[in-house]
Amino acid sequence: MTKTRHLVKHIYTADPSAHVFEGKIYIYPSHDIDAGVPEDDLGSHFDMRDYHVFSMDSIDGEVTDHGVVLDKKDVPWVGRQMWAPDAAYKNGTYYFYFPAKDKNDIFRIGVATSSSPKGPFKPQPEAIKKSFSIDPAVFGDDDGEFYMYFGGIWGGQLQRWRTGKFNPNGPKPDDNEPADNEPAMCAKVARMTADMLEFAEDPRDLVILDENGKPLLAGDHDRRFFEAAWMHKYKGKYYFSYSTGNTHFICYAIADNPYGPFTYKGKVLTPVVGWTSHHSIVEFKGKWYLFHHDSKLSGGQTHLRSIKVAEITYRPDGTIETLDGLME
Ligand code: FUB
């Protein structure tokens, strides 16, 4: 493989969540479209309406498009903007998790099921109770428990939930953010119920500490969580990776358990072409890969992105070598 390659060229795709199911790589991305909505800091231009699933037998191999697996018109609670999804497998069923704005324009997270990793997926009639914000990543631990990691600030509305209730007001998308010298807002984590359809507990804060054991500050834009949560396990440690949003890095932090606290460790990926950066990390046939996206194929248009893959390397101490977002 060259250092990186675009995987899908016939439609625009973003936010790839990759998993190994039935011996193949399955990718669950957003399906970017040009809906003609002007760009703003709330991400209104990301007005996606459905999802496709892709698979490949080998990392260099052909990518198969399995077509539309879930459409906005089939989900009764959804108003608009179907954003970054993920999938999980348990006991013969595949679960597809997706964020979307409800009819009140509040982001919620829904779930749909299928007997095949290819879908199509049948949605639950309601969003997951107590779900909010965006970018679900569902991680299955070795003991059989599953956890959802989620959240995203500005367009993802996390800052509007700081009191525990949704605050719809404010002239700017970021006006409920903490001050620069206050602890940064946290991603959220919740254990899933045995049937995978609900949260088994109220979502908790996923705290990221700096090298001195202090929570990262809201003003630390190069390191604090913004969106695009992902969890993987490597040599018994929990790796939480995420996007820093307005500084465009993919960073990671490590913990000894799925709830943390996590300690910041470094960058996985430097900025790509385009505003957003979003990823997943997965092991396949003994090697580790970063699935991500950029806007190169659309000439840099923020809302028209294309998914990619690149190999990642762990150093002997478990840290990850930083990849260049502009690599070819
Ligand atoms: O694709 C829409 C949003 O852009 C995602 O939910 C974010 O993570 C960012 O990639």
Coordinates of C-alpha atoms in Angstrom, one line a residue, residues 100-302:
A100 CA -29.2 13.2 13.9
K101 CA -31.2 16.2 14.9
D102 CA -34.7 15.4 16.1
K103 CA -37.8 17.4 15.1
N104 CA -36.9 20.1 17.7
D105 CA -33.4 20.4 16.1
I106 CA -31.7 18.8 19.1
F107 CA -29.0 16.1 18.3
R108 CA -29.9 12.6 19.6
I109 CA -28.4 9.2 19.0
G110 CA -30.4 6.4 17.4
V111 CA -29.9 2.7 16.9
A112 CA -30.9 0.4 14.1
T113 CA -30.4 -3.4 13.8
S114 CA -29.7 -6.0 11.2
S115 CA -28.7 -9.7 11.0
S116 CA -26.0 -8.8 8.5
P117 CA -23.0 -6.3 8.7
K118 CA -24.1 -5.1 5.2
G119 CA -27.5 -4.0 6.6
P120 CA -30.1 -2.8 5.7
F121 CA -30.7 -1.6 9.3
K122 CA -34.2 -1.3 10.9
P123 CA -34.3 1.7 13.2
Q124 CA -35.9 1.8 16.6
P125 CA -38.9 4.1 16.6
E126 CA -37.3 6.5 19.2
A127 CA -33.8 7.8 19.9
I128 CA -31.8 6.3 22.8
K129 CA -33.2 7.7 26.0
K130 CA -30.9 10.3 27.6
S131 CA -28.8 10.5 24.5
F132 CA -27.6 13.9 23.2
S133 CA -24.9 15.4 21.0
I134 CA -23.1 13.5 18.2
D135 CA -20.5 11.0 17.1
P136 CA -21.2 7.7 18.8
A137 CA -18.4 5.1 19.0
V138 CA -19.5 1.8 20.5
F139 CA -16.6 -0.3 22.0
G140 CA -16.9 -3.9 23.1
D141 CA -14.6 -4.8 25.9
D142 CA -13.1 -8.3 26.5
D143 CA -15.5 -9.0 29.4
G144 CA -18.6 -8.6 27.1
E145 CA -19.6 -5.1 28.2
F146 CA -20.2 -2.4 25.6
Y147 CA -19.7 1.3 26.1
M148 CA -20.8 4.3 24.0
Y149 CA -18.4 7.2 23.7
F150 CA -19.9 10.3 22.2
G151 CA -20.1 14.1 22.1
G152 CA -19.1 17.1 20.0
I153 CA -18.9 20.8 20.7
W154 CA -20.3 23.8 18.6
G155 CA -22.4 22.2 15.9
G156 CA -22.5 19.0 17.9
Q157 CA -24.2 21.0 20.7
L158 CA -22.3 19.6 23.7
Q159 CA -21.7 23.1 25.1
R160 CA -25.5 23.5 25.2
W161 CA -25.8 20.6 27.8
R162 CA -23.4 22.0 30.4
T163 CA -26.2 22.3 33.0
G164 CA -27.6 18.9 32.2
K165 CA -30.5 20.5 30.3
F166 CA -30.5 21.7 26.7
N167 CA -29.9 25.5 26.4
P168 CA -31.1 26.5 23.0
N169 CA -30.3 30.2 23.4
G170 CA -27.2 32.2 22.5
P171 CA -26.1 34.2 19.4
K172 CA -22.9 32.2 18.9
P173 CA -22.5 28.4 18.6
D174 CA -19.7 28.4 21.3
D175 CA -21.2 30.8 23.8
N176 CA -21.8 28.2 26.5
E177 CA -18.2 27.0 26.4
P178 CA -16.1 27.2 29.6
A179 CA -13.6 30.0 30.0
D180 CA -10.1 29.2 28.7
N181 CA -8.7 28.7 32.2
E182 CA -11.5 26.3 33.2
P183 CA -11.4 22.5 32.6
A184 CA -12.3 21.6 29.1
M185 CA -15.7 20.1 28.3
C186 CA -15.5 16.3 28.3
A187 CA -16.6 13.6 25.9
K188 CA -19.2 11.3 27.4
V189 CA -19.2 7.6 28.1
A190 CA -22.1 5.3 29.0
R191 CA -22.3 1.5 29.4
M192 CA -24.9 -0.1 27.1
T193 CA -27.7 -2.3 28.3
A194 CA -27.5 -6.0 27.6
D195 CA -29.8 -5.6 24.6
M196 CA -27.5 -2.8 23.2
L197 CA -30.5 -0.5 22.6
E198 CA -30.3 1.9 25.6
F199 CA -27.8 3.4 28.1
A200 CA -27.4 1.3 31.3
E201 CA -26.4 4.4 33.2
D202 CA -26.3 8.2 33.0
P203 CA -23.5 9.3 30.7
R204 CA -20.3 10.2 32.6
D205 CA -17.6 12.7 31.8
L206 CA -14.5 11.2 30.1
V207 CA -11.7 13.3 31.8
I208 CA -8.4 13.8 30.0
L209 CA -5.4 14.7 32.2
D210 CA -2.2 16.4 31.2
E211 CA 1.3 15.2 32.0
N212 CA 0.9 16.8 35.6
G213 CA -2.4 14.9 36.3
K214 CA -4.5 18.1 35.8
P215 CA -7.6 18.1 33.5
L216 CA -6.9 19.6 30.1
L217 CA -8.2 23.2 30.0
A218 CA -10.8 24.6 27.7
G219 CA -8.2 27.1 26.2
D220 CA -5.9 24.2 25.3
H221 CA -7.3 24.0 21.8
D222 CA -4.4 21.8 20.5
R223 CA -5.2 19.0 22.9
R224 CA -8.7 19.3 24.3
F225 CA -11.6 17.1 23.1
F226 CA -13.9 18.6 20.4
E227 CA -15.6 15.6 18.6
A228 CA -15.0 12.3 16.8
A229 CA -14.6 9.9 19.7
W230 CA -13.1 6.5 19.2
M231 CA -12.0 3.8 21.6
H232 CA -9.6 0.8 21.0
K233 CA -7.6 -1.4 23.2
Y234 CA -3.9 -2.1 22.6
K235 CA -1.9 -4.4 24.9
G236 CA -4.5 -4.2 27.7
K237 CA -4.6 -0.4 27.7
Y238 CA -7.6 1.8 26.7
Y239 CA -6.8 4.3 23.9
F240 CA -9.3 7.1 23.6
S241 CA -8.8 9.1 20.3
Y242 CA -10.6 12.2 19.1
S243 CA -10.5 15.4 17.0
T244 CA -9.5 18.8 18.4
G245 CA -11.9 20.4 16.0
N246 CA -10.8 24.0 15.3
T247 CA -7.1 23.0 15.5
H248 CA -7.8 19.9 13.3
F249 CA -5.6 17.3 15.1
I250 CA -6.5 13.7 15.9
C251 CA -5.1 13.1 19.4
Y252 CA -5.1 10.2 21.8
A253 CA -5.1 9.6 25.6
I254 CA -4.5 6.3 27.5
A255 CA -6.2 4.8 30.6
D256 CA -6.3 1.5 32.5
N257 CA -10.1 1.2 32.4
P258 CA -12.9 2.2 29.9
Y259 CA -14.0 5.2 32.0
G260 CA -10.6 6.8 32.7
P261 CA -9.3 9.2 33.7
F262 CA -7.2 9.2 30.6
T263 CA -3.8 10.8 30.2
Y264 CA -3.0 12.8 27.1
K265 CA -0.3 11.1 25.0
G266 CA 0.0 12.8 21.7
K267 CA -1.2 13.2 18.1
V268 CA -2.2 10.5 15.7
L269 CA -2.7 12.7 12.7
T270 CA -1.8 16.3 11.8
P271 CA -4.4 18.4 9.9
V272 CA -5.8 17.1 6.6
V273 CA -7.2 19.1 3.7
G274 CA -10.7 20.3 4.9
W275 CA -12.0 21.6 8.3
T276 CA -13.1 18.4 9.9
S277 CA -10.9 15.4 10.9
H278 CA -12.5 12.2 12.0
H279 CA -11.2 8.6 12.3
S280 CA -11.3 5.1 13.6
I281 CA -8.4 2.7 14.5
V282 CA -8.7 -1.0 13.9
E283 CA -6.4 -4.1 13.8
F284 CA -6.6 -6.3 10.7
K285 CA -4.4 -9.3 10.1
G286 CA -1.8 -8.2 12.7
K287 CA -1.5 -4.6 11.5
W288 CA -3.1 -1.4 12.8
Y289 CA -4.9 1.1 10.5
L290 CA -6.2 4.6 10.8
F291 CA -9.3 5.2 8.7
H292 CA -9.9 8.9 8.3
H293 CA -11.1 11.4 5.7
D294 CA -10.1 14.6 3.9
S295 CA -11.6 17.0 1.3
K296 CA -8.9 16.6 -1.3
L297 CA -11.1 15.0 -4.0
S298 CA -13.6 17.8 -3.8
G299 CA -10.9 20.5 -4.1
G300 CA -11.1 21.3 -0.4
Q301 CA -14.9 21.7 0.0
T302 CA -15.6 21.3 3.8

